[in-house]
PDB file of C-alpha atoms in Angstrom:
ATOM      1  CA  UNK A 965      14.297 -31.348   6.843  1.00  0.00           C
ATOM      2  CA  UNK A 966      13.219 -31.272   3.213  1.00  0.00           C
ATOM      3  CA  UNK A 967      10.041 -30.411   4.699  1.00  0.00           C
ATOM      4  CA  UNK A 968      11.337 -27.155   6.203  1.00  0.00           C
ATOM      5  CA  UNK A 969      12.674 -26.107   3.536  1.00  0.00           C
ATOM      6  CA  UNK A 970       9.441 -26.653   1.711  1.00  0.00           C
ATOM      7  CA  UNK A 971       7.249 -24.488   4.422  1.00  0.00           C
ATOM      8  CA  UNK A 972       9.702 -21.282   3.537  1.00  0.00           C
ATOM      9  CA  UNK A 973       8.907 -21.374   0.494  1.00  0.00           C
ATOM     10  CA  UNK A 974       5.489 -21.299  -0.014  1.00  0.00           C
ATOM     11  CA  UNK A 975       5.437 -18.394   2.946  1.00  0.00           C
ATOM     12  CA  UNK A 976       7.748 -15.943   0.576  1.00  0.00           C
ATOM     13  CA  UNK A 977       4.921 -14.353  -1.613  1.00  0.00           C
ATOM     14  CA  UNK A 978       2.736 -11.678   0.952  1.00  0.00           C
ATOM     15  CA  UNK A 979      -0.641 -12.368   0.871  1.00  0.00           C
ATOM     16  CA  UNK A 980      -3.418  -9.829  -0.662  1.00  0.00           C
ATOM     17  CA  UNK A 981      -6.670  -9.395   0.929  1.00  0.00           C
ATOM     18  CA  UNK A 982      -9.834 -10.284  -1.555  1.00  0.00           C
ATOM     19  CA  UNK A 983     -11.740  -7.277  -1.503  1.00  0.00           C
ATOM     20  CA  UNK A 984     -10.209  -3.940  -2.342  1.00  0.00           C
ATOM     21  CA  UNK A 985      -9.225  -1.489   0.393  1.00  0.00           C
ATOM     22  CA  UNK A 986     -12.322   1.100   0.926  1.00  0.00           C
ATOM     23  CA  UNK A 987     -11.503   4.609  -0.763  1.00  0.00           C
ATOM     24  CA  UNK A 988      -9.791   6.526   1.249  1.00  0.00           C
ATOM     25  CA  UNK A 989     -12.347  10.100   1.826  1.00  0.00           C
ATOM     26  CA  UNK A 990      -9.395  11.964   3.358  1.00  0.00           C
ATOM     27  CA  UNK A 991      -6.944  14.004   1.286  1.00  0.00           C
ATOM     28  CA  UNK A 992      -4.376  13.844   4.052  1.00  0.00           C
ATOM     29  CA  UNK A 993      -4.831  10.105   4.049  1.00  0.00           C
ATOM     30  CA  UNK A 994      -4.007   9.894   0.750  1.00  0.00           C
ATOM     31  CA  UNK A 995      -1.182  11.905   0.817  1.00  0.00           C
ATOM     32  CA  UNK A 996       0.025  10.010   3.910  1.00  0.00           C
ATOM     33  CA  UNK A 997      -0.968   6.000   2.107  1.00  0.00           C
ATOM     34  CA  UNK A 998       0.601   7.116  -1.546  1.00  0.00           C
ATOM     35  CA  UNK A 999       3.845   8.538   0.457  1.00  0.00           C
ATOM     36  CA  UNK A1000       4.397   5.113   2.255  1.00  0.00           C
ATOM     37  CA  UNK A1001       3.858   3.133  -1.067  1.00  0.00           C
ATOM     38  CA  UNK A1002       6.014   5.637  -3.214  1.00  0.00           C
ATOM     39  CA  UNK A1003       8.953   4.647  -0.848  1.00  0.00           C
ATOM     40  CA  UNK A1004       8.568   1.383  -1.513  1.00  0.00           C
ATOM     41  CA  UNK A1005       8.370   1.546  -4.616  1.00  0.00           C
ATOM     42  CA  UNK A1006      11.304   3.038  -4.529  1.00  0.00           C
ATOM     43  CA  UNK A1007      13.226   0.327  -2.910  1.00  0.00           C
ATOM     44  CA  UNK A1008      12.273  -1.955  -5.669  1.00  0.00           C
ATOM     45  CA  UNK A1009       8.866  -2.877  -5.265  1.00  0.00           C
ATOM     46  CA  UNK A1010       6.828  -4.479  -7.958  1.00  0.00           C
ATOM     47  CA  UNK A1011       3.736  -2.024  -9.434  1.00  0.00           C
ATOM     48  CA  UNK A1012       0.088  -3.316  -8.594  1.00  0.00           C
ATOM     49  CA  UNK A1013      -1.469  -2.846 -11.900  1.00  0.00           C
ATOM     50  CA  UNK A1014      -0.874  -3.187 -15.913  1.00  0.00           C
ATOM     51  CA  UNK A1015      -1.117   0.020 -17.650  1.00  0.00           C
ATOM     52  CA  UNK A1016      -3.527   0.211 -20.650  1.00  0.00           C
ATOM     53  CA  UNK A1017      -1.967   0.325 -23.964  1.00  0.00           C
ATOM     54  CA  UNK A1018      -4.066   3.638 -24.781  1.00  0.00           C
ATOM     55  CA  UNK A1019      -2.946   5.449 -22.058  1.00  0.00           C
ATOM     56  CA  UNK A1020       0.274   6.618 -20.846  1.00  0.00           C
ATOM     57  CA  UNK A1021       1.507   5.091 -17.595  1.00  0.00           C
ATOM     58  CA  UNK A1022       3.157   7.411 -15.142  1.00  0.00           C
ATOM     59  CA  UNK A1023       6.938   6.842 -14.110  1.00  0.00           C
ATOM     60  CA  UNK A1024       7.772   8.333 -10.616  1.00  0.00           C
ATOM     61  CA  UNK A1025       7.130   6.140  -8.512  1.00  0.00           C
ATOM     62  CA  UNK A1026       5.089   9.206  -6.823  1.00  0.00           C
ATOM     63  CA  UNK A1027       2.922   8.776  -9.345  1.00  0.00           C
ATOM     64  CA  UNK A1028       2.361   5.375  -9.554  1.00  0.00           C
ATOM     65  CA  UNK A1029       1.529   5.005  -5.863  1.00  0.00           C
ATOM     66  CA  UNK A1030      -1.071   7.518  -6.518  1.00  0.00           C
ATOM     67  CA  UNK A1031      -2.515   5.791  -9.137  1.00  0.00           C
ATOM     68  CA  UNK A1032      -2.535   2.439  -6.695  1.00  0.00           C
ATOM     69  CA  UNK A1033      -4.458   3.947  -4.177  1.00  0.00           C
ATOM     70  CA  UNK A1034      -7.240   5.342  -5.892  1.00  0.00           C
ATOM     71  CA  UNK A1035      -7.992   2.001  -7.707  1.00  0.00           C
ATOM     72  CA  UNK A1036      -7.865   0.599  -3.756  1.00  0.00           C
ATOM     73  CA  UNK A1037      -5.163  -1.529  -4.180  1.00  0.00           C
ATOM     74  CA  UNK A1038      -2.947  -0.414  -1.622  1.00  0.00           C
ATOM     75  CA  UNK A1039      -4.026  -1.604   1.947  1.00  0.00           C
ATOM     76  CA  UNK A1040      -3.572  -0.059   4.561  1.00  0.00           C
ATOM     77  CA  UNK A1041      -4.131   0.277   9.263  1.00  0.00           C
ATOM     78  CA  UNK A1042      -5.002   3.275  10.513  1.00  0.00           C
ATOM     79  CA  UNK A1043      -4.684   3.075  14.224  1.00  0.00           C
ATOM     80  CA  UNK A1044      -6.183   3.700  16.794  1.00  0.00           C
ATOM     81  CA  UNK A1045      -5.983   6.873  18.564  1.00  0.00           C
ATOM     82  CA  UNK A1046      -4.552   7.143  22.269  1.00  0.00           C
ATOM     83  CA  UNK A1047      -6.393   8.722  24.624  1.00  0.00           C
ATOM     84  CA  UNK A1048      -4.929  11.539  26.731  1.00  0.00           C
ATOM     85  CA  UNK A1049      -3.414  11.141  30.032  1.00  0.00           C
ATOM     86  CA  UNK A1050      -4.938  11.785  32.957  1.00  0.00           C
ATOM     87  CA  UNK A1051      -4.731  15.427  33.777  1.00  0.00           C
ATOM     88  CA  UNK A1052      -4.285  17.104  30.615  1.00  0.00           C
ATOM     89  CA  UNK A1053      -6.194  18.068  28.272  1.00  0.00           C
ATOM     90  CA  UNK A1054      -5.684  18.196  24.465  1.00  0.00           C
TER      91      UNK A1054
END
């Protein structure tokens, strides 16, 4: 029984990839990813970067999310496009 509790304690921390996310080329994708990250921050998620002492750090969740996305600290997955049903044209 104690072994099961030890396993649960180890699995609490999220696993982050070792490589940074590829830079986002589309500004629409940038906005979508930053908006979802801002929602996480508003719900209590921790900031993923340490502010530099010389530069003032942003305080709003939206600006923090944008900075995290710009630095490649937010990992995202773009779902594959679905094919149109037969007989319908796009």
